[in-house]
mmCIF file of C-alpha atoms in Angstrom:
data_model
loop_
_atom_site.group_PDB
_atom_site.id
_atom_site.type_symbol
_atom_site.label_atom_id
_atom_site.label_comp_id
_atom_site.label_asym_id
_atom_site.label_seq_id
_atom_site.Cartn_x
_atom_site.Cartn_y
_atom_site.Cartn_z
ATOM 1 C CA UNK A 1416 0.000 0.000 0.000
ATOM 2 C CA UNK A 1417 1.196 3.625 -0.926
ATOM 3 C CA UNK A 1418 0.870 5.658 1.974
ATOM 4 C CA UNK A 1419 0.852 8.796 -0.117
ATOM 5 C CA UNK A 1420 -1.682 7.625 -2.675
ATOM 6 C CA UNK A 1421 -3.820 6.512 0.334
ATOM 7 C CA UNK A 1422 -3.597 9.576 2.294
ATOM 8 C CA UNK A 1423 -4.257 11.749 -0.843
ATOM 9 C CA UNK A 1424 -7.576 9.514 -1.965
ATOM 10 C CA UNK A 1425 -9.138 10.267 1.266
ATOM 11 C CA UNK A 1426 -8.104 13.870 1.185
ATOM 12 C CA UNK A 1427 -10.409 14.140 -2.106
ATOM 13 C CA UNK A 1428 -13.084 11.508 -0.636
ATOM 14 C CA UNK A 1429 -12.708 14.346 2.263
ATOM 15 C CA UNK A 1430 -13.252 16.992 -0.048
ATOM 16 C CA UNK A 1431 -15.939 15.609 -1.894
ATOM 17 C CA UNK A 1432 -17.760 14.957 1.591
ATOM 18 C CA UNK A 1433 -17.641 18.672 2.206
ATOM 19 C CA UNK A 1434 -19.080 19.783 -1.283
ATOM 20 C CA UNK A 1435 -21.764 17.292 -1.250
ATOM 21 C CA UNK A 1436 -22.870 18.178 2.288
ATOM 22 C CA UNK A 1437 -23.724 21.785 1.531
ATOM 23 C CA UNK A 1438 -24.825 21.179 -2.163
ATOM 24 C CA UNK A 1439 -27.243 18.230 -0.692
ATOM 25 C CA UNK A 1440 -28.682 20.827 1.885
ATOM 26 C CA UNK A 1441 -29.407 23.199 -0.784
ATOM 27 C CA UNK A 1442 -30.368 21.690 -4.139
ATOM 28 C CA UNK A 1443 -32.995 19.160 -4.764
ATOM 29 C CA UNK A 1444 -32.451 15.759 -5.580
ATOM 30 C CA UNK A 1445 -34.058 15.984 -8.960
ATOM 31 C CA UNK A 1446 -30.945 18.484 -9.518
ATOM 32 C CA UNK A 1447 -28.540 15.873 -9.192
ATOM 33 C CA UNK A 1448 -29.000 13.422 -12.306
ATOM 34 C CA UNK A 1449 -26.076 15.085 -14.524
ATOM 35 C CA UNK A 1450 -23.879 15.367 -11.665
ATOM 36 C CA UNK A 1451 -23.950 11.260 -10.376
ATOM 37 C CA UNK A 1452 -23.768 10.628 -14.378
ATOM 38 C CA UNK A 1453 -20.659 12.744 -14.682
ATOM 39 C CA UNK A 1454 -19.677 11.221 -11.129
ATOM 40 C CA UNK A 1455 -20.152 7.962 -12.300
ATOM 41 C CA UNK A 1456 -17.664 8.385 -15.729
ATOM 42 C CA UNK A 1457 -15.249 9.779 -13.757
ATOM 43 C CA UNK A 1458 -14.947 6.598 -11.096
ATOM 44 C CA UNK A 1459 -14.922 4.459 -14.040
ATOM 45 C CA UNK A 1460 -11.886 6.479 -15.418
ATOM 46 C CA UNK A 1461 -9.960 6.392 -11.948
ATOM 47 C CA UNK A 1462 -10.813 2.458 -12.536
ATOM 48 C CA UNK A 1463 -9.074 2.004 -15.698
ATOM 49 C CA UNK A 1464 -6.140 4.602 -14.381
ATOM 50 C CA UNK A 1465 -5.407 2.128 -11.234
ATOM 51 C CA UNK A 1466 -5.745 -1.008 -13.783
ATOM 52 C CA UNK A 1467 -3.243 0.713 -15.776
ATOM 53 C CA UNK A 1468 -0.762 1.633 -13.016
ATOM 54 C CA UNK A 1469 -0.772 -2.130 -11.856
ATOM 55 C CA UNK A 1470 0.252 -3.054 -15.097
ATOM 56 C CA UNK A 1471 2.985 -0.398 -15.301
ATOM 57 C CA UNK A 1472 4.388 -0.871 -11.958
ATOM 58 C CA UNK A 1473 6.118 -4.287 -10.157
ATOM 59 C CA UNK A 1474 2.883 -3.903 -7.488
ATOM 60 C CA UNK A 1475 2.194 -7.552 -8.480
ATOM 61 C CA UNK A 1476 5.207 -8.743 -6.493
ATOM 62 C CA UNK A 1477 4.266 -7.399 -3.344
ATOM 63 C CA UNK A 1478 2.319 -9.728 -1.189
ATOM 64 C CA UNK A 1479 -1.858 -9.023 -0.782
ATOM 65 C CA UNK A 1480 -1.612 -5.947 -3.591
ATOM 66 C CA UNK A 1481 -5.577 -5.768 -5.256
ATOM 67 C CA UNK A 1482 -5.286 -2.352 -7.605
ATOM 68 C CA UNK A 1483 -6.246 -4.978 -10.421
ATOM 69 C CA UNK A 1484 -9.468 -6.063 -8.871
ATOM 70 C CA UNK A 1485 -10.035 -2.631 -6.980
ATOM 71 C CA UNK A 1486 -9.935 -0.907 -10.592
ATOM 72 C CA UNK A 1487 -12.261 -3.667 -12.012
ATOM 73 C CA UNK A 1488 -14.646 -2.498 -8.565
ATOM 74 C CA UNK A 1489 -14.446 1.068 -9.397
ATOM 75 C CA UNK A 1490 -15.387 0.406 -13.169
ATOM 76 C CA UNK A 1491 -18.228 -1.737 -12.152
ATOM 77 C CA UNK A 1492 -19.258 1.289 -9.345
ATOM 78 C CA UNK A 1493 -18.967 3.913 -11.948
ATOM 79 C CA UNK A 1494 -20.809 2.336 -14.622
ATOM 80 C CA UNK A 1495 -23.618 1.119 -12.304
ATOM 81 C CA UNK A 1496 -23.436 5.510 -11.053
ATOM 82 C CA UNK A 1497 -23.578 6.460 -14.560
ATOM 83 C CA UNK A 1498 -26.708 4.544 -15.985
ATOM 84 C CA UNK A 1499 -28.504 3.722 -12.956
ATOM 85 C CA UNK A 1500 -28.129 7.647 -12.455
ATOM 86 C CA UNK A 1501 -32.151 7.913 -11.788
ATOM 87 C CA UNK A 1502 -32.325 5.458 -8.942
ATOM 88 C CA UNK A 1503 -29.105 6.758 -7.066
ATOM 89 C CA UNK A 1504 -30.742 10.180 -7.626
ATOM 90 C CA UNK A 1505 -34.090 8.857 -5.775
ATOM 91 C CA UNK A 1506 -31.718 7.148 -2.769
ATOM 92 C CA UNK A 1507 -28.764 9.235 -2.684
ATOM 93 C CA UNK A 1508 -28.557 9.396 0.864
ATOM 94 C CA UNK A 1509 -28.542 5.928 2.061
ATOM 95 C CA UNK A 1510 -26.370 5.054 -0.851
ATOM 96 C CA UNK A 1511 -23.851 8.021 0.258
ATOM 97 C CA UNK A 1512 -24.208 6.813 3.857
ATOM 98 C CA UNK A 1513 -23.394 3.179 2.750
ATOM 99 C CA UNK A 1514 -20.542 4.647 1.023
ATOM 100 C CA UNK A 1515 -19.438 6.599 4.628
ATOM 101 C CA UNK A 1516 -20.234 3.024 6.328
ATOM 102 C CA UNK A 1517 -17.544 1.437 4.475
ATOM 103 C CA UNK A 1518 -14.526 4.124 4.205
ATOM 104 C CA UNK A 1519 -15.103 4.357 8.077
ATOM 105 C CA UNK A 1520 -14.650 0.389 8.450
ATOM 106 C CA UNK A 1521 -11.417 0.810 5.918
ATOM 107 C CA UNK A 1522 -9.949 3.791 7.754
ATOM 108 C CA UNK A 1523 -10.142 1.601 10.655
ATOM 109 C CA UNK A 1524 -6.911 -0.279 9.339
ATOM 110 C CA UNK A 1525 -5.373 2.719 10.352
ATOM 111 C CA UNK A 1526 -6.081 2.556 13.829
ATOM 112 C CA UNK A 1527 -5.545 -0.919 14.286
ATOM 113 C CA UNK A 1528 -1.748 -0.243 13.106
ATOM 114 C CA UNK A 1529 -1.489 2.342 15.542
ATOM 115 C CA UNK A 1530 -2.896 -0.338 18.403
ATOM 116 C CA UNK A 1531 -0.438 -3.480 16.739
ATOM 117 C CA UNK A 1532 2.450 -0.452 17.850
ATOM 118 C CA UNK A 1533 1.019 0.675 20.869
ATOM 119 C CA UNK A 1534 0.821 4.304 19.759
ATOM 120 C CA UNK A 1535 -1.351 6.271 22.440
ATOM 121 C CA UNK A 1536 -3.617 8.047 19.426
ATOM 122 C CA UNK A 1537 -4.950 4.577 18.627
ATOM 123 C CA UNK A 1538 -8.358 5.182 20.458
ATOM 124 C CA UNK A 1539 -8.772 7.987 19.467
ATOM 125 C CA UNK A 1540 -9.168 7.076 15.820
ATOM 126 C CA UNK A 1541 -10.677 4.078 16.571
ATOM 127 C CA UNK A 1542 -13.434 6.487 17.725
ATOM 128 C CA UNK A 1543 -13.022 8.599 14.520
ATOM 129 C CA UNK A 1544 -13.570 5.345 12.564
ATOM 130 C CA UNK A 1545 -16.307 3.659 14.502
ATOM 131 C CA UNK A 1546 -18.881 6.675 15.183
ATOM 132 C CA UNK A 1547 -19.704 7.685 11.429
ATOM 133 C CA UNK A 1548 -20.231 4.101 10.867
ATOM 134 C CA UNK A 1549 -22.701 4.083 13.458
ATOM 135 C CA UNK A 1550 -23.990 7.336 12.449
ATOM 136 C CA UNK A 1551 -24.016 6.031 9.154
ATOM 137 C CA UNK A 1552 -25.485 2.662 10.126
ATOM 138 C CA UNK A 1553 -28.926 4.644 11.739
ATOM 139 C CA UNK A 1554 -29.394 6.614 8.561
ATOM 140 C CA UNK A 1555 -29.388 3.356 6.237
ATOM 141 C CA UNK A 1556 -31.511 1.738 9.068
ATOM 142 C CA UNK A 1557 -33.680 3.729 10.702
ATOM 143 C CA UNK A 1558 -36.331 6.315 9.488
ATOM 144 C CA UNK A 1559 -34.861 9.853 10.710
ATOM 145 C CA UNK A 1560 -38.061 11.988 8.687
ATOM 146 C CA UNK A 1561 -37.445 15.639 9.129
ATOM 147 C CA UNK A 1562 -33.974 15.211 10.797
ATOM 148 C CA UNK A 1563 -32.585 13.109 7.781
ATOM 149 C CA UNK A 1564 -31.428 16.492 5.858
ATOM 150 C CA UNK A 1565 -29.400 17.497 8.401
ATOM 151 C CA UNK A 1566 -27.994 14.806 10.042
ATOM 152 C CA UNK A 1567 -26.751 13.241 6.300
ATOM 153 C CA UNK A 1568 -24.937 16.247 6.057
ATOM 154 C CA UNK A 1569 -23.205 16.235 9.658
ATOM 155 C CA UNK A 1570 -22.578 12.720 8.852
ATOM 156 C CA UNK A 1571 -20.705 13.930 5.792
ATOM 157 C CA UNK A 1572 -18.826 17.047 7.060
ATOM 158 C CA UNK A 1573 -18.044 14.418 10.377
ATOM 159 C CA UNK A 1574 -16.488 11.778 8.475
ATOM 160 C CA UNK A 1575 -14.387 14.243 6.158
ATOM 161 C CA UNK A 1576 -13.077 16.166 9.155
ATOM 162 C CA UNK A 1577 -12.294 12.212 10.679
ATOM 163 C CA UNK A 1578 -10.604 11.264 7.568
ATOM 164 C CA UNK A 1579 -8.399 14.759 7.336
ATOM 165 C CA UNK A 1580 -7.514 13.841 11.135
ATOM 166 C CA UNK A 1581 -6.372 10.464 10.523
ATOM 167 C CA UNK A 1582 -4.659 11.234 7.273
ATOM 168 C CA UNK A 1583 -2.842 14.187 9.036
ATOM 169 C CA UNK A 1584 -1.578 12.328 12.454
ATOM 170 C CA UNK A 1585 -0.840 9.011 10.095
ATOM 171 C CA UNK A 1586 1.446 10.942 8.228
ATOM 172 C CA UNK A 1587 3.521 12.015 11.157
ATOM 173 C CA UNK A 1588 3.346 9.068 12.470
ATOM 174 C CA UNK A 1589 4.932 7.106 9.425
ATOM 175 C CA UNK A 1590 7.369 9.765 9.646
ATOM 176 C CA UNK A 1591 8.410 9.221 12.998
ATOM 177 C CA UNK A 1592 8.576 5.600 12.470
ATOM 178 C CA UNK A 1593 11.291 5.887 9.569
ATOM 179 C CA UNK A 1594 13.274 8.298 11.724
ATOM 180 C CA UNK A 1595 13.324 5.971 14.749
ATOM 181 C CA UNK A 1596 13.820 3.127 12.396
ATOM 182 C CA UNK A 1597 17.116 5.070 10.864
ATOM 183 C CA UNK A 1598 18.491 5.713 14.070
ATOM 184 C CA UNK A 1599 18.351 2.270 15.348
ATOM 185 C CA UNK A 1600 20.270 1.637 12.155
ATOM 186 C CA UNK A 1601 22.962 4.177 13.026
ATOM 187 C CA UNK A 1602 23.107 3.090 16.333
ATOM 188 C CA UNK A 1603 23.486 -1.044 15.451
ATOM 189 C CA UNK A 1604 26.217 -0.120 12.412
ATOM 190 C CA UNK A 1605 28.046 1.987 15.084
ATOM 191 C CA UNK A 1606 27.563 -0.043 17.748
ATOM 192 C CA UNK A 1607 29.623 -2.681 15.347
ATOM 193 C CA UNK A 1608 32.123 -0.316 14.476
ATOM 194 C CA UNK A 1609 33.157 0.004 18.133
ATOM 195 C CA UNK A 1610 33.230 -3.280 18.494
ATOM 196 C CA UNK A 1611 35.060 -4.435 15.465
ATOM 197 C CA UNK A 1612 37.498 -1.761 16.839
ATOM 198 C CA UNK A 1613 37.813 -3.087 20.239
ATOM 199 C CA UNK A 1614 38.611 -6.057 18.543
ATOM 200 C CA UNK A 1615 41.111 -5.007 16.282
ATOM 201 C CA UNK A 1616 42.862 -2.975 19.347
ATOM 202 C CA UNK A 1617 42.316 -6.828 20.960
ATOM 203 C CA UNK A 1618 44.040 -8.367 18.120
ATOM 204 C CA UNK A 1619 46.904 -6.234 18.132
ATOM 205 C CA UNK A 1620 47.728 -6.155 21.732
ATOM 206 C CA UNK A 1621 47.952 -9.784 21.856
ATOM 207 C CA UNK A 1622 50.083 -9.889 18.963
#
């Protein structure tokens, strides 16, 4: 997984959470047909773009890589946007939400590396991870009536802001990693310079 790539698709899922929240508070759904059409081209064309990367790039030889089959997904999810526009025009929001659900469960890897390493954030975005999928979870489920409008687009500004948090605090963290990672390295190779010196200074004084 590219940490970079990752971090910068959830910045524009972020993004996209954000402008969707205020245009679905203020345009009606009828409004929306061209947009989910043009929507649904474009994930089709970030399919075939992470197709073609795999097939460009050696990501086949790393162990548990899917950018083949999560291309094939996102040409399957565009097409289905794109000429099933009507219906996900009609159920937008608990289509959206479903969409929340599962980018919440995903961005939950990200906690659960920060657990495997003990890092004291982990809860924290555990929480970030877990509440707009239960947020998202009641607004699939359960019928909200006049509160629907507004709490679909809390659940979208709430799960951007969650995935701009996470992106932001995972980045330092990989950071920090690699540093401490480099100076163990520094500290093992000199650690063997001193003592291939003590034993050359060993060596000679026995000679």
């Amino acid at each position: 997984m590219n940490i970079k790539i990752e971090n910068w698709k959830l910045i524009v899922l972020s993004v996209f959470y954000f402008i969707f929240a205020f245009v679905s508070y203020s345009v009606a759904p009828q409004e929306f047909l061209s947009f989910f059409r043009v929507a649904g081209i474009i994930i089709a064309i970030v399919g075939g773009l992470q197709i073609l990367i795999y097939f460009l790039k050696k990501d086949y030889l790393k162990p548990q890589e899917f950018s083949f089959s999560l291309g094939l997904l996102l040409i399957f999810a565009g097409l289905v946007v794109a000429f099933k526009a009507e219906f996900i025009v009609m159920n937008y929001r608990p289509v959206v939400a479903v969409a929340v659900v599962l980018d919440s469960i995903l961005r939950m890897q990200y906690s659960m590396n920060l657990l495997r390493v003990n890092d004291g954030q982990w809860k924290l975005h555990t929480a970030l991870a877990v509440l707009p999928a239960i947020f998202g979870l009641v607004l699939i489920l359960a019928d909200l009536g006049t509160m629907l409008e507004n709490s679909f687009s809390f659940l979208l500004i709430f799960d951007g802001i969650a995935n701009i948090t996470t992106v932001l605090y995972y980045r330092k963290f990989v950071k920090r990693s690699m540093q401490r990672m480099k100076d163990g390295g520094q500290i093992v190779k000199q650690a063997n310079e001193e003592e291939a010196t003590s034993v050359e200074v060993e060596e000679r004084i026995d000679g």
